[in-house]
Amino acid sequence: METAEDVTRMHLVGGNLALDFVNTRTGPPVGPSDDDVLTGYPELVAWGVHAGALTEPEATALRRLSHTDPDGALAAFSRALSTRDYLDEIFRPLAAGGAPSTAALARLRDDEADALGHAQLEGGSTFAWVWRDDQTLARPLRPVVHAAVQLLTTGALDRIKGCGGCRFLFHDESKNRSRRWCSMDDCGTAEKMRRYVAARRRRSEKA
Ligand SMILES: [Zn+2]
């Protein structure tokens, strides 16, 4: 059973909040996932803080709200999981050079409209959407949904890639677009080790 603590050990490798949200499910590059750090509403809130989508005071307010409205928290958590499913149906095909599901895009549009309906525009050197006054249990999802729309509308779609060693998606920000792994410490090292062992086997077969 995953805990809120496990959530905070997740590597944020996506380079975009929506991709990091999709990456809360782990496993091999193809086929079903084999693990999931989102196991309940408290874990969703913990992930939001870890990923920078929520401040600690916002998380405290949401935890309090989820205790007074457990049914609402359950509904918000189930909505989070279905949001992650449709984001997966958008970004995984894009990472493979295909087209996203149109049904998923329609759901994203509806959720973005809902998210912006709960946001304010706040300015500094530039203006941005903020959800400071959003006292609803869906609050953790707002910036995730908005990050997905931002990536689709202003990002370089050919930089969205899947890791060669696991199911993580990321936005490749390397200069020559050569990134292949979620992280060199995890899948990159595993791949280097695999090549090293294979090369050594070939050498010993020749000897
Ligand atoms: Zn990986």
mmCIF file of N, CA and C in Angstrom, residues 53-55 57-58 61 118-123 128-136 139 142:
data_model
loop_
_atom_site.group_PDB
_atom_site.id
_atom_site.type_symbol
_atom_site.label_atom_id
_atom_site.label_comp_id
_atom_site.label_asym_id
_atom_site.label_seq_id
_atom_site.Cartn_x
_atom_site.Cartn_y
_atom_site.Cartn_z
ATOM 1 N N ALA A 53 1.845 21.972 -7.123
ATOM 2 C CA ALA A 53 0.519 22.409 -7.556
ATOM 3 C C ALA A 53 -0.276 23.016 -6.407
ATOM 4 N N LEU A 54 0.137 22.724 -5.185
ATOM 5 C CA LEU A 54 -0.559 23.218 -3.989
ATOM 6 C C LEU A 54 0.464 23.738 -2.997
ATOM 7 N N THR A 55 0.075 24.780 -2.255
ATOM 8 C CA THR A 55 0.937 25.213 -1.156
ATOM 9 C C THR A 55 0.569 24.387 0.078
ATOM 10 N N PRO A 57 -0.382 25.470 3.102
ATOM 11 C CA PRO A 57 -1.660 25.920 3.688
ATOM 12 C C PRO A 57 -2.874 25.472 2.863
ATOM 13 N N GLU A 58 -2.753 25.458 1.547
ATOM 14 C CA GLU A 58 -3.866 24.972 0.709
ATOM 15 C C GLU A 58 -4.123 23.494 0.984
ATOM 16 N N ALA A 61 -5.945 23.039 4.257
ATOM 17 C CA ALA A 61 -7.368 23.375 4.110
ATOM 18 C C ALA A 61 -8.116 22.247 3.391
ATOM 19 N N HIS A 118 -12.876 28.744 -11.747
ATOM 20 C CA HIS A 118 -12.524 28.835 -10.329
ATOM 21 C C HIS A 118 -11.223 29.605 -10.101
ATOM 22 N N ALA A 119 -10.657 30.176 -11.162
ATOM 23 C CA ALA A 119 -9.337 30.812 -11.058
ATOM 24 C C ALA A 119 -9.444 32.340 -11.068
ATOM 25 N N GLN A 120 -8.356 32.989 -10.699
ATOM 26 C CA GLN A 120 -8.231 34.431 -10.906
ATOM 27 C C GLN A 120 -6.989 34.666 -11.745
ATOM 28 N N LEU A 121 -7.008 35.801 -12.465
ATOM 29 C CA LEU A 121 -5.806 36.220 -13.175
ATOM 30 C C LEU A 121 -5.033 37.160 -12.281
ATOM 31 N N GLU A 122 -3.814 36.784 -11.969
ATOM 32 C CA GLU A 122 -2.996 37.649 -11.117
ATOM 33 C C GLU A 122 -1.733 38.044 -11.856
ATOM 34 N N GLY A 123 -1.344 39.296 -11.666
ATOM 35 C CA GLY A 123 -0.230 39.827 -12.438
ATOM 36 C C GLY A 123 1.008 40.110 -11.627
ATOM 37 N N ALA A 128 -0.913 35.371 -14.690
ATOM 38 C CA ALA A 128 -1.066 33.910 -14.683
ATOM 39 C C ALA A 128 -2.352 33.537 -13.963
ATOM 40 N N TRP A 129 -2.873 32.354 -14.285
ATOM 41 C CA TRP A 129 -4.048 31.848 -13.586
ATOM 42 C C TRP A 129 -3.609 31.311 -12.222
ATOM 43 N N VAL A 130 -4.321 31.709 -11.179
ATOM 44 C CA VAL A 130 -4.053 31.147 -9.855
ATOM 45 C C VAL A 130 -5.376 30.680 -9.241
ATOM 46 N N TRP A 131 -5.256 29.704 -8.343
ATOM 47 C CA TRP A 131 -6.452 29.109 -7.737
ATOM 48 C C TRP A 131 -6.454 29.332 -6.228
ATOM 49 N N ARG A 132 -5.938 30.491 -5.811
ATOM 50 C CA ARG A 132 -5.766 30.783 -4.397
ATOM 51 C C ARG A 132 -7.087 30.698 -3.614
ATOM 52 N N ASP A 133 -8.174 31.152 -4.218
ATOM 53 C CA ASP A 133 -9.442 31.198 -3.470
ATOM 54 C C ASP A 133 -10.359 30.022 -3.780
ATOM 55 N N ASP A 134 -9.833 29.030 -4.466
ATOM 56 C CA ASP A 134 -10.653 27.882 -4.824
ATOM 57 C C ASP A 134 -10.745 26.928 -3.637
ATOM 58 N N GLN A 135 -11.907 26.922 -2.980
ATOM 59 C CA GLN A 135 -12.075 26.087 -1.775
ATOM 60 C C GLN A 135 -12.846 24.820 -2.120
ATOM 61 N N THR A 136 -12.567 24.213 -3.255
ATOM 62 C CA THR A 136 -13.276 22.995 -3.633
ATOM 63 C C THR A 136 -12.315 21.819 -3.622
ATOM 64 N N ARG A 139 -9.665 21.183 -6.292
ATOM 65 C CA ARG A 139 -8.564 22.150 -6.399
ATOM 66 C C ARG A 139 -7.226 21.546 -6.875
ATOM 67 N N ARG A 142 -6.927 21.421 -10.773
ATOM 68 C CA ARG A 142 -7.017 22.628 -11.625
ATOM 69 C C ARG A 142 -5.721 22.923 -12.376
#
